[in-house]
Coordinates of C-alpha atoms in Angstrom, one line a residue:
X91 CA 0.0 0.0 0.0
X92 CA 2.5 2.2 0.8
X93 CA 4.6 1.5 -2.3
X94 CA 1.1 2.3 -4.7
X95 CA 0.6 5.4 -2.4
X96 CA 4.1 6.6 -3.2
X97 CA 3.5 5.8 -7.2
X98 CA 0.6 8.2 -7.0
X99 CA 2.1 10.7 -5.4
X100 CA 5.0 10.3 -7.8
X101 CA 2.9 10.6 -10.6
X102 CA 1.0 13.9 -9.3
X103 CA 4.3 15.6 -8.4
X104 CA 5.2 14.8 -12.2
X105 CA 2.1 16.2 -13.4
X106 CA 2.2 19.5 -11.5
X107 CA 5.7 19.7 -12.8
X108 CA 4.6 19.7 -16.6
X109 CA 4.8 23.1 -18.5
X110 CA 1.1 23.1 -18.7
X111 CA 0.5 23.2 -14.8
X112 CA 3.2 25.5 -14.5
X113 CA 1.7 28.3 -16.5
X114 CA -1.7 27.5 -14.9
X115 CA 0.5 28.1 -11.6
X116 CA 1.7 31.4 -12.9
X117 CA -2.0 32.7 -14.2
X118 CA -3.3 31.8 -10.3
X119 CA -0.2 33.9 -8.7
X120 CA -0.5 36.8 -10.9
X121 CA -4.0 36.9 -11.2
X122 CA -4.4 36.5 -6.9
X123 CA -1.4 38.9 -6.4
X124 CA -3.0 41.9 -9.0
X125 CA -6.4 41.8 -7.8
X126 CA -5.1 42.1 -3.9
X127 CA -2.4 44.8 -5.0
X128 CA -4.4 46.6 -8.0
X129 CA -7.6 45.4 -7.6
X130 CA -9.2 48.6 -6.1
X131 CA -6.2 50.9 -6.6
X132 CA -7.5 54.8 -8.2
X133 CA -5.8 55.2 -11.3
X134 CA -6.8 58.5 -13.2
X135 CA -5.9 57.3 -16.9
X136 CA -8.0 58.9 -19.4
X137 CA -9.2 55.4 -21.1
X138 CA -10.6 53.2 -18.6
X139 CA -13.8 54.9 -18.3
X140 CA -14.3 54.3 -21.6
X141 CA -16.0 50.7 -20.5
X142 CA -16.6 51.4 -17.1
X143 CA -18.5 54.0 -18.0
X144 CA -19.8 51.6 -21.2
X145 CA -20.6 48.8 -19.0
X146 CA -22.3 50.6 -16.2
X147 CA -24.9 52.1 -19.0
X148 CA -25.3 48.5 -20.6
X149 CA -25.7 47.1 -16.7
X150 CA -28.8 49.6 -16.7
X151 CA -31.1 49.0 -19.7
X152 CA -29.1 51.3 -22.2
X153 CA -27.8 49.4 -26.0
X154 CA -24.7 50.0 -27.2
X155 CA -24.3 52.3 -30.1
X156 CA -28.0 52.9 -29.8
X157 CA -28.4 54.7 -26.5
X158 CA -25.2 55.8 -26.4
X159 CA -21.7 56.5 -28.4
X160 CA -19.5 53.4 -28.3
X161 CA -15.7 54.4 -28.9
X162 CA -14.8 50.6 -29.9
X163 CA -16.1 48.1 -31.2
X164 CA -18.4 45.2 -28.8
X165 CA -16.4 42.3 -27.4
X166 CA -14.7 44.4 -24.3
X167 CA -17.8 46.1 -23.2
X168 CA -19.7 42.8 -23.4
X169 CA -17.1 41.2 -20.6
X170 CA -17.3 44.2 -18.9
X171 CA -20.8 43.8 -18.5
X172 CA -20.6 40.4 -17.9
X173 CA -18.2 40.8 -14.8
X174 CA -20.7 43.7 -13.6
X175 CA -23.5 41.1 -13.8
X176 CA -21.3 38.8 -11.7
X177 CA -19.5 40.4 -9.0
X178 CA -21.7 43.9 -9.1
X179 CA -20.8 47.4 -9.8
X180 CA -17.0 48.4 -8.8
X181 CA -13.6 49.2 -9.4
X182 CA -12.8 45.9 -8.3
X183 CA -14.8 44.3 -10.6
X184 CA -13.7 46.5 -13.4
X185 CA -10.3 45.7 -13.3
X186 CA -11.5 41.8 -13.2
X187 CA -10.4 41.0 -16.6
X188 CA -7.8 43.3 -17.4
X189 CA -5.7 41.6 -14.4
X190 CA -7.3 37.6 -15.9
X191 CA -5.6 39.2 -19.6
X192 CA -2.5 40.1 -17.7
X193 CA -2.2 36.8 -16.2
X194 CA -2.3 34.8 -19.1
X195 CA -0.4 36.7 -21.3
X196 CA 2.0 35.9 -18.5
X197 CA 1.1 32.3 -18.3
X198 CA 1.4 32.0 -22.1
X199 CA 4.8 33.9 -22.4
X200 CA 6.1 31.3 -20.2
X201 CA 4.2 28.6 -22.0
X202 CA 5.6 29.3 -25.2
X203 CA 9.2 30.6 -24.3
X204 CA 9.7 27.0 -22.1
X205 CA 8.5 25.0 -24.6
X206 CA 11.5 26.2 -27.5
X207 CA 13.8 26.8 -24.8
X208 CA 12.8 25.4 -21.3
X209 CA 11.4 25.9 -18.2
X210 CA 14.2 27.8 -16.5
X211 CA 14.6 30.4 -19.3
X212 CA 10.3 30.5 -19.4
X213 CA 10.8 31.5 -15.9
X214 CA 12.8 34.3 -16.5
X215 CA 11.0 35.2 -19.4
X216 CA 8.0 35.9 -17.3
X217 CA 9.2 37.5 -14.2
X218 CA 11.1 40.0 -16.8
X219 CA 8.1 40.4 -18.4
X220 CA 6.1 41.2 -15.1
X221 CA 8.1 43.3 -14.1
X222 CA 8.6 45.8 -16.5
X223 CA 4.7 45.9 -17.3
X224 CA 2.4 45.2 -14.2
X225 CA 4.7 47.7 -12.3
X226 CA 3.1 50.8 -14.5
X227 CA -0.1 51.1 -13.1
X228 CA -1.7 52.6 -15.6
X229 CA -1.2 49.9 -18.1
X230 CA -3.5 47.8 -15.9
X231 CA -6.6 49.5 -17.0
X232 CA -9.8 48.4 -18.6
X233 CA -8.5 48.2 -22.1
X234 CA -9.8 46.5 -25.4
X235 CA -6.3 45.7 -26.4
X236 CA -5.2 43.8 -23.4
X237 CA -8.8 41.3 -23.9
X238 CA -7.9 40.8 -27.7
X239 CA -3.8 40.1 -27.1
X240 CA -5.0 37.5 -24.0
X241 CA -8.1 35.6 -26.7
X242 CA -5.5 35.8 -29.6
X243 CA -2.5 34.4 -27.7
X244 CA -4.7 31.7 -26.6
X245 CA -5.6 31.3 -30.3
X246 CA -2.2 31.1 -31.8
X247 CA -1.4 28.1 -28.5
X248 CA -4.2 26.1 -29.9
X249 CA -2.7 26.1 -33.2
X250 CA 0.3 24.8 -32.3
X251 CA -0.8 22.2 -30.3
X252 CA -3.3 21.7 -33.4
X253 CA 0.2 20.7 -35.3
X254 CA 1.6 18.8 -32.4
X255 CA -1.6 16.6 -31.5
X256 CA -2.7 16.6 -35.3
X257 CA -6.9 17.1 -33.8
X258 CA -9.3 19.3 -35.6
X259 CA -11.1 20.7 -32.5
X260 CA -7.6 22.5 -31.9
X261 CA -8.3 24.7 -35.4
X262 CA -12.0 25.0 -34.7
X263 CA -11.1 26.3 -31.4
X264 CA -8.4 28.6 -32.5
X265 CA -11.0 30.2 -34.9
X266 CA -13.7 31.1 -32.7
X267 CA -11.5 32.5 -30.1
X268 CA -9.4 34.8 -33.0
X269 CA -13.0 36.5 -34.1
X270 CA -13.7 36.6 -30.1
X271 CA -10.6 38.4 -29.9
X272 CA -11.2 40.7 -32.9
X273 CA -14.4 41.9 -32.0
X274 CA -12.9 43.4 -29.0
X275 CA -9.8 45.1 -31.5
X276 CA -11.1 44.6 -35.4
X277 CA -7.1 44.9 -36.6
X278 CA -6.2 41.7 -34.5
X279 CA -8.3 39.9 -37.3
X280 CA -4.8 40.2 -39.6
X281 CA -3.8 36.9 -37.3
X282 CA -6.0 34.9 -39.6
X283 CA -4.5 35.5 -42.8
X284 CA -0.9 34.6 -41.0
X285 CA -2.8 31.2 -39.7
X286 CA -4.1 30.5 -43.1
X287 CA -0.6 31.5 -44.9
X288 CA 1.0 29.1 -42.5
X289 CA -1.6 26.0 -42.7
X290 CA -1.2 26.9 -47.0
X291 CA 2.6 26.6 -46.8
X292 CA 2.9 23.4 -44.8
X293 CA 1.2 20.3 -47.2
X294 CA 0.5 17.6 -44.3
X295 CA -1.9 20.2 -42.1
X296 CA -3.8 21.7 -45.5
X297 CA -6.6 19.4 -44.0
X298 CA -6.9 21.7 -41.1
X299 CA -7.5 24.7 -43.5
X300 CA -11.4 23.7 -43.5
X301 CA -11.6 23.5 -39.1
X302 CA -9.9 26.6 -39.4
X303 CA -12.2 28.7 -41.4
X304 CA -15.0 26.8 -39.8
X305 CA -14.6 28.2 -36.3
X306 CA -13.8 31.3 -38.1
X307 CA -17.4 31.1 -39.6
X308 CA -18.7 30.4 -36.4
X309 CA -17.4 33.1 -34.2
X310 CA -18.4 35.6 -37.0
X311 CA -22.1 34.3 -37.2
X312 CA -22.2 34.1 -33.2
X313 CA -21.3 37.7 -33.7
X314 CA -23.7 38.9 -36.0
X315 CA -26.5 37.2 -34.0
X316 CA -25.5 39.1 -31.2
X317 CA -25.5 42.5 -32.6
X318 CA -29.0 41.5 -34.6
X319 CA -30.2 40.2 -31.1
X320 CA -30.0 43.9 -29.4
X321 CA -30.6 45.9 -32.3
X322 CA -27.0 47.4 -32.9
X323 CA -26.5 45.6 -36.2
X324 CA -27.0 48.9 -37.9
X325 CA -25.2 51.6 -35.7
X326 CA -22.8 49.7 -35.3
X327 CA -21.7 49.1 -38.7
X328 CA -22.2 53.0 -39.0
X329 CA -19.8 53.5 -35.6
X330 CA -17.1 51.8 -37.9
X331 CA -17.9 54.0 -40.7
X332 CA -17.7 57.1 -38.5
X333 CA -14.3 55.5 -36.6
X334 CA -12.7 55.5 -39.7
X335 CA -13.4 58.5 -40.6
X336 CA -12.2 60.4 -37.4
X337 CA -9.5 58.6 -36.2
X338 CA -6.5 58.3 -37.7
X339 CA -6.2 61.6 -38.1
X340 CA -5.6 62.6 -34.5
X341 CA -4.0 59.0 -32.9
X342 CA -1.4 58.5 -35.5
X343 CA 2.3 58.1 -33.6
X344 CA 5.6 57.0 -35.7
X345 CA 6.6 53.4 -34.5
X346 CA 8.6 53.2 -31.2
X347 CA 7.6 57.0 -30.2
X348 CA 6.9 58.3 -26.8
X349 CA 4.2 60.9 -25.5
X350 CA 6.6 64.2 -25.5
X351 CA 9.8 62.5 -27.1
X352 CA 12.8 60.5 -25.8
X353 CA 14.6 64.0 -26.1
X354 CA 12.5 65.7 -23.2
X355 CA 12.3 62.0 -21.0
X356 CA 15.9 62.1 -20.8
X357 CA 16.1 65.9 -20.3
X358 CA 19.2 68.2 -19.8
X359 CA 20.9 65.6 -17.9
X360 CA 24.7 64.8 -19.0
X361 CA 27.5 62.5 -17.7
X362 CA 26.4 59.1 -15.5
X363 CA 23.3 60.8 -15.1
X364 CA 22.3 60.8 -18.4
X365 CA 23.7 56.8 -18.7
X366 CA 21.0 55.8 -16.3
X367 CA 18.2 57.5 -17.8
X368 CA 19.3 56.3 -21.0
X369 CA 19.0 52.5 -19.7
X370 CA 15.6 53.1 -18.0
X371 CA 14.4 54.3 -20.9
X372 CA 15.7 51.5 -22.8
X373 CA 13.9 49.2 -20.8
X374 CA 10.7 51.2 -20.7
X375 CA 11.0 51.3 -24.7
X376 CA 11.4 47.3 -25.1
X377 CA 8.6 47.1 -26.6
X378 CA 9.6 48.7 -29.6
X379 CA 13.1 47.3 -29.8
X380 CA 12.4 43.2 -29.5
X381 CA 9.8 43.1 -32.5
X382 CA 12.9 44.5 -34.3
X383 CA 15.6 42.5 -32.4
X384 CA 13.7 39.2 -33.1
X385 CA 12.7 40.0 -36.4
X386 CA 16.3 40.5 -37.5
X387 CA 18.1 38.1 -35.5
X388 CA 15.4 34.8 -36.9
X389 CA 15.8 36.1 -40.6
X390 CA 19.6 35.7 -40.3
X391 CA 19.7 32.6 -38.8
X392 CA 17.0 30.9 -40.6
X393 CA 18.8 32.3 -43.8
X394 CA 22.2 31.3 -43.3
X395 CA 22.0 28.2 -41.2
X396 CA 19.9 25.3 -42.7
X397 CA 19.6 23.1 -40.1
X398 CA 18.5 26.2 -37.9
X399 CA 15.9 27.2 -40.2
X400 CA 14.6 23.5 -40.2
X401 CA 14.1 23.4 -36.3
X402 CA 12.5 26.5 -36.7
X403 CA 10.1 25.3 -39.4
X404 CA 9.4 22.2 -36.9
X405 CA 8.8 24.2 -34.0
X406 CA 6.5 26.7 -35.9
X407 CA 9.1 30.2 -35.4
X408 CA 8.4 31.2 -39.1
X409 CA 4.4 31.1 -37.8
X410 CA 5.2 33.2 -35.0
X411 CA 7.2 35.6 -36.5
X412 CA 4.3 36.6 -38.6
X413 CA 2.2 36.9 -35.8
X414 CA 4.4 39.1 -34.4
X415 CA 4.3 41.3 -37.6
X416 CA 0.4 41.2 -37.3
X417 CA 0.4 42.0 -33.7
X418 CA 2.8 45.1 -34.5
X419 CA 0.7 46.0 -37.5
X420 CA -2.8 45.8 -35.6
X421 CA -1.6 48.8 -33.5
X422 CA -1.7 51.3 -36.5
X423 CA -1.9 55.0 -36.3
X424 CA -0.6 54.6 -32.8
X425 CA 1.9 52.2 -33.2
X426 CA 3.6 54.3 -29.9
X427 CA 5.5 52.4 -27.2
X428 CA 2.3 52.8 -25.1
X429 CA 0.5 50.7 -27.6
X430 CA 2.7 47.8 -28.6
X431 CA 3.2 46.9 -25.0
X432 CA 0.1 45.5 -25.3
X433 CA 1.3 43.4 -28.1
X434 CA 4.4 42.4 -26.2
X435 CA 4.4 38.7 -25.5
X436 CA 5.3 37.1 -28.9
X437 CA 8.7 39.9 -29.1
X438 CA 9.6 38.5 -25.5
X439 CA 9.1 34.6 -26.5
X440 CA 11.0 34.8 -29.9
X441 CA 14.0 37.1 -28.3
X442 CA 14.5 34.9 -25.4
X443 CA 14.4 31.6 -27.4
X444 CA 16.9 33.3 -29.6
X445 CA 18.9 34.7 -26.8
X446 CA 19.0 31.0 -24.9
X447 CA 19.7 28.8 -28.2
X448 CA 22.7 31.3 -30.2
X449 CA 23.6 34.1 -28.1
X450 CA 27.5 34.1 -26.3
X451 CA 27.1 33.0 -22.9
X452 CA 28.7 36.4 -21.8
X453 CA 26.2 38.3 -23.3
X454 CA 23.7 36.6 -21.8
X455 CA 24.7 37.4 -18.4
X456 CA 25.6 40.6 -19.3
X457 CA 22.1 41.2 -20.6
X458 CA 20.4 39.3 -17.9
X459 CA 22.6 41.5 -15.5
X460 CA 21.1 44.8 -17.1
X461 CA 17.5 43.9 -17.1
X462 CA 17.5 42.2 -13.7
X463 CA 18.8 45.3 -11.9
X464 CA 16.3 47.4 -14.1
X465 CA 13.3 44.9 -13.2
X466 CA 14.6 45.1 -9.3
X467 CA 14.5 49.3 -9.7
X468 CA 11.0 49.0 -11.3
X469 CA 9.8 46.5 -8.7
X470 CA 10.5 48.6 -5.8
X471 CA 9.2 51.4 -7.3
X472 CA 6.2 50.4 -7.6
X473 CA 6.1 48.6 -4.0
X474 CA 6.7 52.0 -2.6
X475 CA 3.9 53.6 -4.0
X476 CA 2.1 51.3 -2.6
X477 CA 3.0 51.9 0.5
X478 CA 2.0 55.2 0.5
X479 CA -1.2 55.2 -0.7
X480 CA -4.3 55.3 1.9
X481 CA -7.8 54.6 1.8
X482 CA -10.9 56.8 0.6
X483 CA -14.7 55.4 0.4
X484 CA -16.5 55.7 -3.1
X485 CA -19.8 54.3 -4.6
X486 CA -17.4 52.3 -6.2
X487 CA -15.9 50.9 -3.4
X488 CA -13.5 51.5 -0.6
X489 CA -10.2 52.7 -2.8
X490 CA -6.6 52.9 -2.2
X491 CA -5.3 56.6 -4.1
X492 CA -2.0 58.9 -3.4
X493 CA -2.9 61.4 -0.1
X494 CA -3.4 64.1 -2.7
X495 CA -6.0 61.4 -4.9
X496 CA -8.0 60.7 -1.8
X497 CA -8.2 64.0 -0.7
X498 CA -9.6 65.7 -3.9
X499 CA -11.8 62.6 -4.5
X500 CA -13.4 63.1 -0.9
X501 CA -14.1 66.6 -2.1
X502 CA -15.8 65.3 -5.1
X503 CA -17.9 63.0 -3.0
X504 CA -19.1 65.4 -0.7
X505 CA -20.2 67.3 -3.4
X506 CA -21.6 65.3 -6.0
X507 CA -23.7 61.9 -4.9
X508 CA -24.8 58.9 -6.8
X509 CA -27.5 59.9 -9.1
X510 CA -27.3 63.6 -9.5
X511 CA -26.9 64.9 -12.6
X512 CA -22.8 65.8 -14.3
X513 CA -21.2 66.6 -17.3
X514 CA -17.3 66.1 -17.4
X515 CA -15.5 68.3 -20.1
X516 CA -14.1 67.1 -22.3
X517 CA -12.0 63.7 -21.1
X518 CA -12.5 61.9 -18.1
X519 CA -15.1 58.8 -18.3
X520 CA -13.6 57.3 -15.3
X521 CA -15.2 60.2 -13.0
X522 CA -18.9 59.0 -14.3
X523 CA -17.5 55.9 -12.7
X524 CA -16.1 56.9 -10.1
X525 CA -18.8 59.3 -8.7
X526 CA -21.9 57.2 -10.4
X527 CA -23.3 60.5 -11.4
X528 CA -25.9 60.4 -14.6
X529 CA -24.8 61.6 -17.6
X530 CA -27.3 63.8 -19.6
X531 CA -25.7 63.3 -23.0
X532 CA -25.0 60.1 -25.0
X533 CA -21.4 60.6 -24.6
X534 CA -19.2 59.2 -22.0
X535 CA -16.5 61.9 -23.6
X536 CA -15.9 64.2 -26.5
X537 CA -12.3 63.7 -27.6
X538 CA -10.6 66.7 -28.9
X539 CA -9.5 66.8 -32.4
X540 CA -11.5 63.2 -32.7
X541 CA -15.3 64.8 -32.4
X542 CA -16.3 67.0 -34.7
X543 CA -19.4 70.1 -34.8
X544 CA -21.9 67.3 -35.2
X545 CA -20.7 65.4 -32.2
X546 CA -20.4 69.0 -30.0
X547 CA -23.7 70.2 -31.2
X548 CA -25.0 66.5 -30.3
X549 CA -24.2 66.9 -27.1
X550 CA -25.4 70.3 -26.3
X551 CA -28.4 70.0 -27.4
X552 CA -28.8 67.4 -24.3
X553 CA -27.2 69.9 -22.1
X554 CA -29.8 72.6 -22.8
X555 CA -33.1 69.9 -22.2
X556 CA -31.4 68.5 -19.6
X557 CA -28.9 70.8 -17.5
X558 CA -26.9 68.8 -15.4
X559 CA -26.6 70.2 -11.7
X560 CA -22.7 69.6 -11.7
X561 CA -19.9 70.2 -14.8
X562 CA -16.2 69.2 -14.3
X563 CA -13.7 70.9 -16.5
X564 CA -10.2 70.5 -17.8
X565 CA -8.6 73.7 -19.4
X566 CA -6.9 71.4 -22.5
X567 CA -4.0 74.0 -23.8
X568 CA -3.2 73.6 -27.3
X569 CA 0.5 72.7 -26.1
X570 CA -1.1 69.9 -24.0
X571 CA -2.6 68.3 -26.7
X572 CA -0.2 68.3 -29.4
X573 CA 2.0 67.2 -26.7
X574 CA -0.3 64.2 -26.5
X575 CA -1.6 64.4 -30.9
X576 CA 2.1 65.5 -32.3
X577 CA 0.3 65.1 -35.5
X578 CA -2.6 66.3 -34.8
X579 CA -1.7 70.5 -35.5
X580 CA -4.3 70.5 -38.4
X581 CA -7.1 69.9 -36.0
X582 CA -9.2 72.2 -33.5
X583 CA -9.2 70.8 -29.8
X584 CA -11.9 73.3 -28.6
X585 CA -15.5 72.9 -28.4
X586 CA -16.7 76.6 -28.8
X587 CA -20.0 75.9 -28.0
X588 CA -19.7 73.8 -24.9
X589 CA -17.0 76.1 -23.6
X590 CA -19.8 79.5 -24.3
X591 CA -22.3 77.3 -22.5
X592 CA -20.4 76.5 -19.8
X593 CA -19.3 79.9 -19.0
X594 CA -23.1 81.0 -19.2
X595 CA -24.3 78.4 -17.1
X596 CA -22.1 77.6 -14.2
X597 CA -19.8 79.1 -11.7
X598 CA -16.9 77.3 -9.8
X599 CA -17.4 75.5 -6.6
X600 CA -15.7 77.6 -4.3
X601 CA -13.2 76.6 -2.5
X602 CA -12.0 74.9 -5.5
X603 CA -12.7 71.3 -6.2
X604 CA -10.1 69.6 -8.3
X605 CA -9.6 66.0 -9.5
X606 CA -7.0 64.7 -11.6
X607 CA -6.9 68.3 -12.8
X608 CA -10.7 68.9 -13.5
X609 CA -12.2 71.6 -11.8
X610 CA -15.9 71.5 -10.6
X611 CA -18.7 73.7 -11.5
X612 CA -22.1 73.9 -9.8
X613 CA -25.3 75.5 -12.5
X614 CA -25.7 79.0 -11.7
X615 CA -29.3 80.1 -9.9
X616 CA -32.0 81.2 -12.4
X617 CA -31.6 84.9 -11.5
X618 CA -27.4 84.5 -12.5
X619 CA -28.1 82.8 -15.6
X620 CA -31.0 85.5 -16.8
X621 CA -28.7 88.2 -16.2
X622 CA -25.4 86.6 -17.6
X623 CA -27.1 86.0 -20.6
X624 CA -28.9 89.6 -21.2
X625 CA -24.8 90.2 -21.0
X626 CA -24.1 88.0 -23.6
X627 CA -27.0 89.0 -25.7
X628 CA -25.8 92.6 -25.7

């Protein structure tokens, strides 16, 4: 007996010890360490209320598209909805599956990086990879890009197993989830054509080509029904039109670029000063330089060495290579280093495969040296905001924010409650959130240099049948956003209309009420508002 008992046991030690349970491993730690660190940490990013905001409406009888203007398109308001159905109405629960797409992206870099190069340099791959992203807080937000990157990673996995285990339900699978993915970012649908290209090129799986497309067909009729099943067939399809009409104009960013420049990040410094910026800045800007770095280093090799480039073909690099391309491609106009961090995984797999299979042993540790130290700085960084933060109660939840955070959102609170009425000019969804004020308009935001006169004169229009009792405002400066737009100079980032409103209509709370740099406003009284616009009309 106590031989058999030691067999099993054997066995289940074996079993946990399999690449497979150690990326499940990884997706439990970094899932249960996020929520408890970031879970219900105040972030003011300008994005994340995009769904909150999205998802609250949705939670409370409104369609998207219909009711109200959808910036994206469906899939990452539908699971934002769905985790509000679950767990209720709160930041925790917002930030539910952004920190599940963190953790496998995590779970899969170490999946694919250990099975090319094993476990030990899957390891490092990950806790690398950790650490330079999860310790920027705001990259942890409610963001469409993080849910297509975790569905389309999972997608690409499938398909390689699909060549290992030789099983259709792997391709049918894979399909589905890549239309799940690209209905949550439409460009991350250019990872079909490189599944296809790569299923055409290699004669014994053509017979897969047909599970493939299948699940392909699937997901996109699932889709369709959905839309049809609400009523949002129609607006949405015009929301695409409109979407390409308005923005590229104002989000597109030169590949590898920063917000402001890697001129003003690194300053007037000079000497060893200007070293260590440098390398922090190098490491901030990885994800920029490994697409490049694997790109290059796989071409060579595969070109030059043939029995390389068969172990590659075998082990399905070429495959991932252009998934990588696809990956870097699907974040055009704003192919920024904000935005291909979200698109980071495959860059980190292919460079430290690379890195563990040619690269000098020297240069190995001397890299390894670099980043570790880097990771360590960036680590206890962020641990030490943390430690600083406090607690302030919101309809939301109780919140951990900065002194200064807490303190201005307290104001807020006071102020405005759950159900009244606010407008927030022109950026900041996340304060609908925040404050669960209602919203008069059908816009959670009017982007500047994005909207246009139909969009402002839209919104007004609600403003005047419906006044709200509060307004927050944000003075945008024409430097600020070009600082944010560099290539936006051609385009107008006032609303005239609002702004002449506004003035007309509200005075400043007093003493001054400001959050994350919006000020609030409270609606004049009648006898103000007649007399300030007998001013106006003379």
């Amino acid at each position: 007996m106590v031989r058999g008992g030691g067999l099993v046991l054997i066995r289940v030690v074996r079993r946990f010890n399999t690449i497979g349970a150690s990326a499940a491993l990884i997706f439990a730690v970094v899932s249960l360490g996020l929520l408890w660190l970031h879970g219900n940490r105040l972030v003011f990013n300008n994005d994340e209320g995009i769904i909150l905001d999205a998802a609250a409406r949705m939670l409370h009888g409104e369609t998207l598209y219909r009711d109200f203007f959808a910036y994206m398109s469906p899939g990452s308001y539908w699971l934002q909805e769905a985790a509000f159905r679950l767990f209720g109405v709160s930041l925790c629960a917002g930030r539910l599956v952004v920190i599940f797409d963190f953790a496998v992206e995590c779970a899969f870099l170490f999946w694919f990086t250990a099975r090319l190069a094993g476990k030990t340099a899957g390891f490092a791959a990950a806790v690398l990879f950790f650490a330079f992203q999860a310790t920027a807080p705001e990259f942890l937000l409610a963001q469409h890009r993080m849910d297509s990157t975790a569905l389309s990673l999972v997608s690409i996995a499938l398909c390689l197993e699909g060549q290992r285990r030789r099983q259709a339900w792997y391709w049918v699978t894979a399909g589905v989830l890549i239309v799940g993915a690209s209905v949550c970012t439409p460009s991350i649908a250019l990872l079909a054509p490189a599944t296809l290209g790569w299923l055409l090129a290699d004669r014994p799986f053509r017979r897969f080509l047909i599970p493939y497309i299948c699940g392909l067909c699937a997901g996109s009729a699932a889709f369709a029904a959905a839309l049809v099943a609400n009523g949002s067939i129609l607006p949405f399809i015009n929301h695409m039109i409109w979407l390409r009409r308005n923005y590229s104009d104002v989000n597109i960013m030169p590949y590898g670029s920063i917000i402001g420049g890697y001129g003003s990040s690194l300053g007037a410094a000079t000497g060893m000063d200007r070293v260590v910026r440098s390398l922090a800045l190098f490491c901030f800007a990885l994800p920029a330089v490994l697409p490049v770095v694997a790109l290059v280093a796989w071409s060579l090799w595969m070109l030059l060495r043939r029995v390389e480039r068969q172990w590659a073909a075998q082990n399905g690099i070429p495959y991932l290579l252009a998934c990588m391309v696809m990956y870097v491609g699907s974040t055009y106009p704003r192919a920024d280093v904000a935005h291909l961090a979200f698109v980071a995984v495959l860059p980190a797999v292919l460079t430290a495969v690379w890195i563990d299979r040619y690269a000098p042993r020297w240069l190995t540790a001397a890299l390894l040296g670099v980043l570790v130290v880097w990771a360590g700085v960036f680590l206890a960084q962020a641990a030490s905001g943390l430690r600083g933060e406090v607690a302030v109660v919101t309809p939301v939840g109780t919140l951990l924010a900065t002194p200064s955070d807490a303190q201005a959102v307290g104001a807020l609170l006071q102020a405005v409650r759950p159900d009244d009425t606010l407008y927030v000019h022109p950026y900041k969804p996340l304060l609908y959130f925040l404050t669960q004020a209602r919203n008069p308009t059908r816009y959670s935001y009017l982007a500047p240099g994005m909207m246009t006169h139909n969009e402002e004169a839209a919104a007004l229009e609600a403003l005047e049948n419906s006044p709200p009792r509060w307004l927050l405002h944000f003075p945008l400066s024409r430097a600020e956003f070009l600082r944010v737009f560099p290539h936006a100079a051609g385009l107008d980032h006032r609303f005239p209309l609002i702004e002449a409103w506004r003035e007309r209509e509200y005075v400043p709370v007093e003493p001054p009420v400001i959050v994350a740099g919006y000020r609030l406003y409270e609606r004049r009284p009648q006898w103000l508002r007649s007399r300030e616009y007998s001013k106006t009309r003379r």
